[in-house]
Amino acid sequence: MQSKALFALATTIVAASAKNILLTNDDGWAATNIRALYRDLKAAGHDVIMVAPAEQRSGYGGKFQLDSSNTLQYDTLFSYPPAGSPSWGHEEDDLNVWYYNGTPAACVAVGLDYIIPTYFNNISVDLVVGGPNEGNNLGERDFVLSGTEGATFYAVERGYPAIAFSGANSNNSFFKDNLDTDPNHAPNIYSKKSVELIQALFEKQGDNPRALPLATGLNVNFPVAGSDLESDCLDPPYYQSRFTGSDYVPYAIAYNESTGLVDWANAETGTLDVAAAGDSSLPAEFNVVNGCASSITVFTLDPDAQKSAVDQIIGNFQSLLA
Ligand SMILES: *[C@@H]1O[C@H](CO)[C@@H](O)[C@H](O)[C@H]1NC(C)=O
Ligand SMILES: *[C@@H]1O[C@H](CO)[C@@H](O)[C@H](O)[C@H]1NC(C)=O
Ligand SMILES: *[C@@H]1O[C@H](CO)[C@@H](O)[C@H](O)[C@H]1NC(C)=O
């Protein structure tokens, strides 16, 4: 009798803190990092619905691209699923794990507007999570480039609290080959750190209907960590950071004489040291993840410039304004 009462109490506690989470990324539903986080968020007691791209969609930013066919016209990454499969579907043995052949932002919409209403009784989503991305997403440059961040800011636009996580293990790795339970492997470290942050937010949320204020989100980056990345960094602590900052490195290109192509390069400028909003003393994400440390940047969707800059610039053509 007593043990039954205890059991009932334990289930109530789990139920009270269980949240509905929509999970996506840009590396595709077959990526190891997202499968590790799916596993661990479920283990923490949450109801997780994953809707992620059928293939690698890195670099698509917030692009909203839907499939124009019901059938996959080509093999996806790791042929998972192969050409000829439906353009969206779920794991045979798990109705909560879906792919959709579209961009990451489109996957969030397909989750919110089709899969959840159709297959999940239109449950309300408490949090949208992107990642952990395979590769860091640093600064304003990746805010507009990364599909994982694009999905996240799309979710914020839709009114949901959302977090983008990105890890430094930029390897397109297939979960069927790479997902394991070694706590010293990067996907498991990033997943554990992500769950830690998500749990902290939910605990503070209490009875509040939202985990984060309307129109805000978080961008989180993890450094090189784990024995699979030959690093002895195993538990990188969190630091608050910002998108801009003195060591901001935008992308550039370099012409390659031997291939006749232009390659990715870094612009050697440290010029984006402008803090239009927020605390300019915070370190850039670039600096934080250089060490055994993780960065958390709070963002809003309002990209308007600081009022003093706007007034000065508008003043230049005030006479033209109606
Ligand atoms: C699902 O719920 C959302 C949010 O409460 C609502 O806006 C939407 O109309 C619902 N969709 C369906 C198909 O019931
Ligand atoms: C990177 O991905 C490939 C392809 O899935 C895999 O064979 C390899 O083990 C991965 N490497 C690491 C360090 O995860
Ligand atoms: C040009 O491209 C080749 C082939 O990808 C590469 O091996 C080489 O390092 C590149 N050269 C430069 C200067 O980046």
Coordinates of C-alpha atoms and ligand atoms in Angstrom, one line a residue:
M1 CA 0.0 0.0 0.0
Q2 CA 2.7 2.4 1.0
S3 CA 4.9 1.6 -2.0
K4 CA 1.9 2.1 -4.2
A5 CA 1.3 5.6 -2.7
L6 CA 5.0 6.4 -3.2
F7 CA 4.8 5.3 -6.8
A8 CA 1.7 7.5 -7.4
L9 CA 3.6 10.4 -5.9
A10 CA 6.6 9.8 -8.1
T11 CA 4.5 9.6 -11.3
T12 CA 2.7 12.9 -10.3
I13 CA 6.1 14.7 -9.9
V14 CA 7.2 13.4 -13.4
A15 CA 3.9 14.4 -14.9
A16 CA 4.1 17.9 -13.4
S17 CA 7.4 18.6 -15.0
A18 CA 6.9 16.8 -18.3
K19 CA 6.7 19.2 -21.2
N20 CA 5.9 18.9 -24.9
I21 CA 9.0 19.5 -27.0
L22 CA 9.3 19.9 -30.8
L23 CA 12.8 18.9 -31.8
T24 CA 14.5 19.6 -35.2
N25 CA 17.9 20.4 -36.7
D26 CA 19.4 21.1 -40.1
D27 CA 21.8 18.1 -40.4
G28 CA 18.9 15.8 -40.9
W29 CA 16.9 13.4 -38.8
A30 CA 19.5 10.6 -39.2
A31 CA 22.2 12.7 -37.4
T32 CA 23.8 11.3 -34.2
N33 CA 23.5 14.5 -32.2
I34 CA 19.8 14.9 -32.6
R35 CA 19.1 11.3 -31.8
A36 CA 21.2 11.5 -28.6
L37 CA 19.1 14.6 -27.5
Y38 CA 15.8 12.9 -28.4
R39 CA 16.8 9.9 -26.3
D40 CA 17.8 12.0 -23.3
L41 CA 14.9 14.4 -23.4
K42 CA 12.6 11.4 -23.3
A43 CA 14.6 9.9 -20.5
A44 CA 14.1 13.2 -18.6
G45 CA 10.3 12.5 -18.8
H46 CA 9.3 14.8 -21.7
D47 CA 7.0 14.2 -24.6
V48 CA 9.3 14.8 -27.6
I49 CA 8.1 15.0 -31.2
M50 CA 11.0 15.2 -33.7
V51 CA 10.4 16.6 -37.1
A52 CA 13.7 17.1 -38.9
P53 CA 14.8 17.4 -42.6
A54 CA 15.1 14.2 -44.6
E55 CA 18.5 15.2 -45.7
Q56 CA 21.4 17.5 -44.9
R57 CA 20.0 21.1 -44.9
S58 CA 22.9 23.0 -43.3
G59 CA 23.2 26.6 -44.5
Y60 CA 19.6 27.0 -45.5
G61 CA 19.0 29.7 -42.8
G62 CA 15.4 30.5 -42.3
K63 CA 14.5 29.5 -45.9
F64 CA 11.0 28.1 -46.1
Q65 CA 11.1 25.4 -48.7
L66 CA 8.4 22.7 -49.1
D67 CA 8.6 19.5 -51.1
S68 CA 6.7 19.7 -54.4
S69 CA 6.5 15.9 -54.6
N70 CA 5.0 13.2 -52.4
T71 CA 8.0 11.0 -53.1
L72 CA 11.7 11.5 -52.5
Q73 CA 13.3 12.0 -55.9
Y74 CA 16.8 11.1 -54.7
D75 CA 18.7 9.3 -51.9
T76 CA 19.0 11.3 -48.7
L77 CA 22.1 11.3 -46.6
F78 CA 23.0 7.7 -45.6
S79 CA 20.1 6.7 -47.9
Y80 CA 18.0 7.0 -44.8
P81 CA 15.4 7.0 -46.2
P82 CA 16.2 6.0 -49.8
A83 CA 14.9 7.6 -53.0
G84 CA 11.3 6.6 -53.7
S85 CA 10.2 6.8 -50.1
P86 CA 7.4 9.1 -49.1
S87 CA 8.5 12.7 -48.7
W88 CA 7.6 12.5 -45.1
G89 CA 7.3 9.7 -42.6
H90 CA 8.3 8.4 -39.2
E91 CA 10.4 5.6 -37.8
E92 CA 8.5 2.3 -38.1
D93 CA 8.9 1.7 -34.4
D94 CA 8.5 5.2 -33.2
L95 CA 5.6 7.5 -34.1
N96 CA 7.3 10.4 -32.5
V97 CA 10.3 10.5 -34.8
W98 CA 9.6 12.1 -38.2
Y99 CA 11.4 13.4 -41.3
Y100 CA 10.1 15.9 -43.8
N101 CA 11.8 16.7 -47.0
G102 CA 12.0 20.4 -46.6
T103 CA 14.1 23.1 -44.9
P104 CA 14.5 23.2 -41.1
A105 CA 12.0 26.1 -40.7
A106 CA 9.6 24.3 -42.9
C107 CA 10.0 21.2 -40.7
V108 CA 8.9 23.3 -37.7
A109 CA 5.8 24.4 -39.6
V110 CA 5.0 20.9 -40.7
G111 CA 5.4 19.8 -37.1
L112 CA 3.2 22.6 -35.7
D113 CA 0.5 22.8 -38.4
Y114 CA 0.3 19.2 -39.7
I115 CA 1.9 16.4 -37.7
I116 CA 1.0 17.6 -34.2
P117 CA -2.6 18.4 -35.1
T118 CA -3.0 15.2 -37.1
Y119 CA -1.2 12.6 -35.0
F120 CA -0.8 14.1 -31.6
N121 CA -4.2 15.5 -30.8
N122 CA -2.8 19.0 -31.4
I123 CA -1.0 19.1 -28.0
S124 CA 0.4 22.5 -27.1
V125 CA 4.1 22.8 -27.6
D126 CA 6.1 24.2 -24.6
L127 CA 9.5 24.5 -26.3
V128 CA 11.0 24.2 -29.7
V129 CA 14.6 22.9 -29.8
G130 CA 17.0 23.0 -32.7
G131 CA 20.1 20.7 -32.7
P132 CA 22.5 20.0 -31.3
N133 CA 23.9 21.1 -34.7
E134 CA 26.9 19.3 -36.1
G135 CA 29.3 22.3 -36.1
N136 CA 29.2 25.5 -34.2
N137 CA 26.9 28.4 -35.2
L138 CA 28.6 31.5 -34.1
G139 CA 27.7 35.2 -34.3
E140 CA 25.3 37.1 -36.6
R141 CA 26.9 35.4 -39.6
D142 CA 25.5 32.0 -38.7
F143 CA 22.3 33.5 -37.3
V144 CA 21.3 34.2 -40.9
L145 CA 23.0 31.1 -42.4
S146 CA 22.4 28.1 -40.1
G147 CA 19.3 26.1 -40.7
T148 CA 19.3 25.0 -37.1
E149 CA 19.1 28.7 -36.0
G150 CA 16.7 29.4 -38.9
A151 CA 14.3 26.8 -37.5
T152 CA 14.7 28.3 -34.1
F153 CA 14.0 31.9 -35.0
Y154 CA 11.0 30.7 -37.1
A155 CA 9.7 29.0 -34.0
V156 CA 10.2 32.2 -32.0
E157 CA 8.3 34.1 -34.8
R158 CA 5.5 31.6 -34.3
G159 CA 5.4 32.6 -30.6
Y160 CA 7.2 29.6 -29.1
P161 CA 10.1 29.6 -26.7
A162 CA 13.0 28.2 -28.7
I163 CA 16.6 27.2 -28.3
A164 CA 19.3 26.5 -30.9
F165 CA 22.1 24.2 -29.7
S166 CA 25.3 23.7 -31.7
G167 CA 28.3 21.5 -31.0
A168 CA 31.8 21.6 -32.4
N169 CA 31.7 18.0 -33.7
S170 CA 31.1 19.0 -37.3
N171 CA 30.9 15.4 -38.6
N172 CA 28.0 14.2 -40.7
S173 CA 27.6 11.1 -38.6
F174 CA 24.8 8.5 -39.0
F175 CA 23.1 7.6 -35.7
K176 CA 23.0 3.9 -36.6
D177 CA 26.8 3.8 -36.8
N178 CA 27.6 6.3 -34.1
L179 CA 25.0 6.7 -31.4
D180 CA 26.3 5.1 -28.2
T181 CA 26.0 5.7 -24.5
D182 CA 29.7 6.6 -23.8
P183 CA 29.3 9.7 -21.6
N184 CA 32.7 10.9 -22.8
H185 CA 31.6 11.1 -26.5
A186 CA 30.7 14.5 -27.9
P187 CA 27.0 13.8 -28.9
N188 CA 26.3 12.6 -25.4
I189 CA 28.1 15.5 -23.7
Y190 CA 26.2 18.0 -25.9
S191 CA 23.0 16.2 -25.2
K192 CA 23.6 16.2 -21.4
K193 CA 24.4 19.9 -21.4
S194 CA 21.3 20.7 -23.5
V195 CA 19.1 18.7 -21.1
E196 CA 20.7 20.5 -18.1
L197 CA 19.8 23.9 -19.6
I198 CA 16.3 22.9 -20.6
Q199 CA 15.6 21.4 -17.2
A200 CA 16.8 24.6 -15.5
L201 CA 14.5 26.7 -17.7
F202 CA 11.5 24.5 -17.0
E203 CA 12.2 24.5 -13.2
K204 CA 12.2 28.3 -13.2
Q205 CA 9.1 28.4 -15.3
G206 CA 7.0 27.1 -12.5
D207 CA 3.3 28.0 -13.2
N208 CA 4.3 30.5 -15.9
P209 CA 2.8 29.4 -19.3
R210 CA 6.1 30.3 -21.1
A211 CA 9.7 29.2 -20.5
L212 CA 11.0 32.3 -22.2
P213 CA 9.4 35.7 -22.9
L214 CA 7.5 36.2 -26.1
A215 CA 9.8 36.9 -29.1
T216 CA 13.0 35.8 -27.4
G217 CA 15.2 32.7 -27.9
L218 CA 18.5 31.3 -27.0
N219 CA 21.6 30.4 -29.1
V220 CA 23.8 27.9 -27.4
N221 CA 27.2 26.7 -28.6
F222 CA 29.4 23.9 -27.2
P223 CA 33.2 23.7 -27.7
V224 CA 35.3 20.8 -28.9
A225 CA 34.6 18.2 -26.2
G226 CA 34.9 14.5 -25.7
S227 CA 37.3 11.6 -26.3
D228 CA 35.9 11.1 -29.8
L229 CA 37.2 14.6 -30.6
E230 CA 40.4 13.9 -28.8
S231 CA 39.6 16.4 -26.1
D232 CA 39.7 16.1 -22.4
C233 CA 37.0 18.7 -22.0
L234 CA 34.0 16.7 -20.8
D235 CA 31.7 19.2 -19.0
P236 CA 32.1 22.7 -20.6
P237 CA 30.5 25.2 -18.2
Y238 CA 28.1 27.9 -19.5
Y239 CA 28.9 31.6 -20.0
Q240 CA 26.7 34.3 -21.2
S241 CA 27.7 35.7 -24.6
R242 CA 26.6 37.8 -27.5
F243 CA 26.3 37.6 -31.3
T244 CA 28.7 40.4 -32.0
G245 CA 32.0 41.2 -30.3
S246 CA 35.6 42.0 -30.9
D247 CA 36.7 38.6 -32.3
Y248 CA 33.8 38.2 -34.7
V249 CA 35.0 36.5 -37.8
P250 CA 32.7 36.9 -40.9
Y251 CA 33.0 34.5 -43.8
A252 CA 34.9 35.4 -46.9
I253 CA 35.9 33.5 -50.0
A254 CA 39.3 32.8 -51.5
Y255 CA 40.0 32.0 -55.2
N256 CA 41.7 28.6 -55.5
E257 CA 44.1 28.6 -58.5
S258 CA 44.3 24.8 -58.8
T259 CA 40.6 24.2 -58.9
G260 CA 39.4 27.4 -60.4
L261 CA 36.8 27.6 -57.7
V262 CA 36.2 30.0 -54.9
D263 CA 36.5 28.4 -51.5
W264 CA 35.3 29.3 -48.0
A265 CA 37.7 31.5 -46.0
N266 CA 37.6 33.8 -43.0
A267 CA 37.7 37.5 -43.3
E268 CA 40.6 38.7 -41.1
T269 CA 38.6 41.6 -39.6
G270 CA 37.7 42.1 -36.0
T271 CA 35.2 44.9 -36.9
L272 CA 31.8 43.8 -35.7
D273 CA 32.4 45.2 -32.2
V274 CA 29.1 47.1 -32.3
A275 CA 26.6 46.3 -29.6
A276 CA 23.3 47.9 -30.8
A277 CA 21.4 46.2 -28.0
G278 CA 22.2 44.3 -24.8
D279 CA 25.4 44.3 -22.9
S280 CA 28.5 45.2 -24.9
S281 CA 30.8 43.8 -22.2
L282 CA 29.7 40.3 -22.9
P283 CA 32.2 38.1 -24.8
A284 CA 31.5 37.1 -28.4
E285 CA 30.4 33.4 -28.9
F286 CA 33.7 33.0 -30.9
N287 CA 35.7 33.7 -27.8
V288 CA 33.7 31.5 -25.4
V289 CA 33.9 28.3 -27.3
N290 CA 37.6 28.6 -27.9
G291 CA 38.2 27.1 -24.4
C292 CA 36.4 24.4 -22.5
A293 CA 33.3 26.6 -22.2
S294 CA 29.7 26.8 -23.7
S295 CA 28.1 30.0 -24.7
I296 CA 24.5 31.2 -24.2
T297 CA 23.3 34.2 -26.2
V298 CA 19.8 35.6 -25.7
F299 CA 18.3 37.0 -28.8
T300 CA 15.1 38.8 -29.8
L301 CA 13.6 38.9 -33.3
D302 CA 13.9 42.7 -33.5
P303 CA 16.8 43.6 -35.7
D304 CA 16.1 47.3 -35.7
A305 CA 19.1 49.4 -35.0
Q306 CA 19.6 51.3 -31.7
K307 CA 17.4 54.4 -31.6
S308 CA 20.3 56.9 -31.7
A309 CA 21.7 55.4 -34.8
V310 CA 18.3 55.3 -36.5
D311 CA 17.6 59.0 -35.6
Q312 CA 21.0 60.0 -37.1
I313 CA 20.5 58.0 -40.3
I314 CA 16.9 58.9 -40.8
G315 CA 17.9 62.6 -40.3
N316 CA 19.9 62.4 -43.5
F317 CA 16.7 62.1 -45.6
Q318 CA 14.1 63.4 -43.2
S319 CA 12.9 65.8 -45.9
L320 CA 11.8 62.8 -48.0
L321 CA 9.7 61.2 -45.4
A322 CA 6.0 61.6 -45.8
Ligands
LIG1 C1 -4.0 23.5 -32.9 O1 -3.7 24.4 -31.8 C2 -3.3 25.7 -32.1 C3 -2.8 26.4 -30.9 O2 -3.7 26.3 -29.9 C4 -4.4 26.4 -32.9 O3 -4.0 27.7 -33.3 C5 -4.7 25.5 -34.1 O4 -5.8 26.1 -34.8 C6 -5.1 24.1 -33.8 N1 -5.1 23.3 -35.0 C7 -6.0 22.4 -35.3 C8 -6.0 21.7 -36.6 O5 -6.9 22.2 -34.5
LIG2 C1 31.9 10.6 -38.6 O1 30.9 10.1 -39.4 C2 31.2 8.9 -40.1 C3 30.0 8.6 -41.0 O2 28.8 8.2 -40.2 C4 31.5 7.8 -39.1 O3 32.0 6.7 -39.8 C5 32.7 8.3 -38.2 O4 32.9 7.3 -37.2 C6 32.3 9.6 -37.5 N1 33.4 10.1 -36.7 C7 33.2 10.5 -35.5 C8 34.4 11.0 -34.8 O5 32.1 10.5 -34.9
LIG3 C1 42.8 24.4 -53.5 O1 42.0 23.2 -53.6 C2 42.7 22.0 -53.4 C3 41.7 20.9 -53.8 O2 40.6 20.9 -53.0 C4 43.2 21.9 -52.0 O3 44.0 20.7 -51.8 C5 44.2 23.1 -51.8 O4 44.6 23.2 -50.5 C6 43.4 24.4 -52.1 N1 44.4 25.5 -52.1 C7 44.3 26.5 -51.2 C8 45.3 27.6 -51.3 O5 43.4 26.6 -50.4

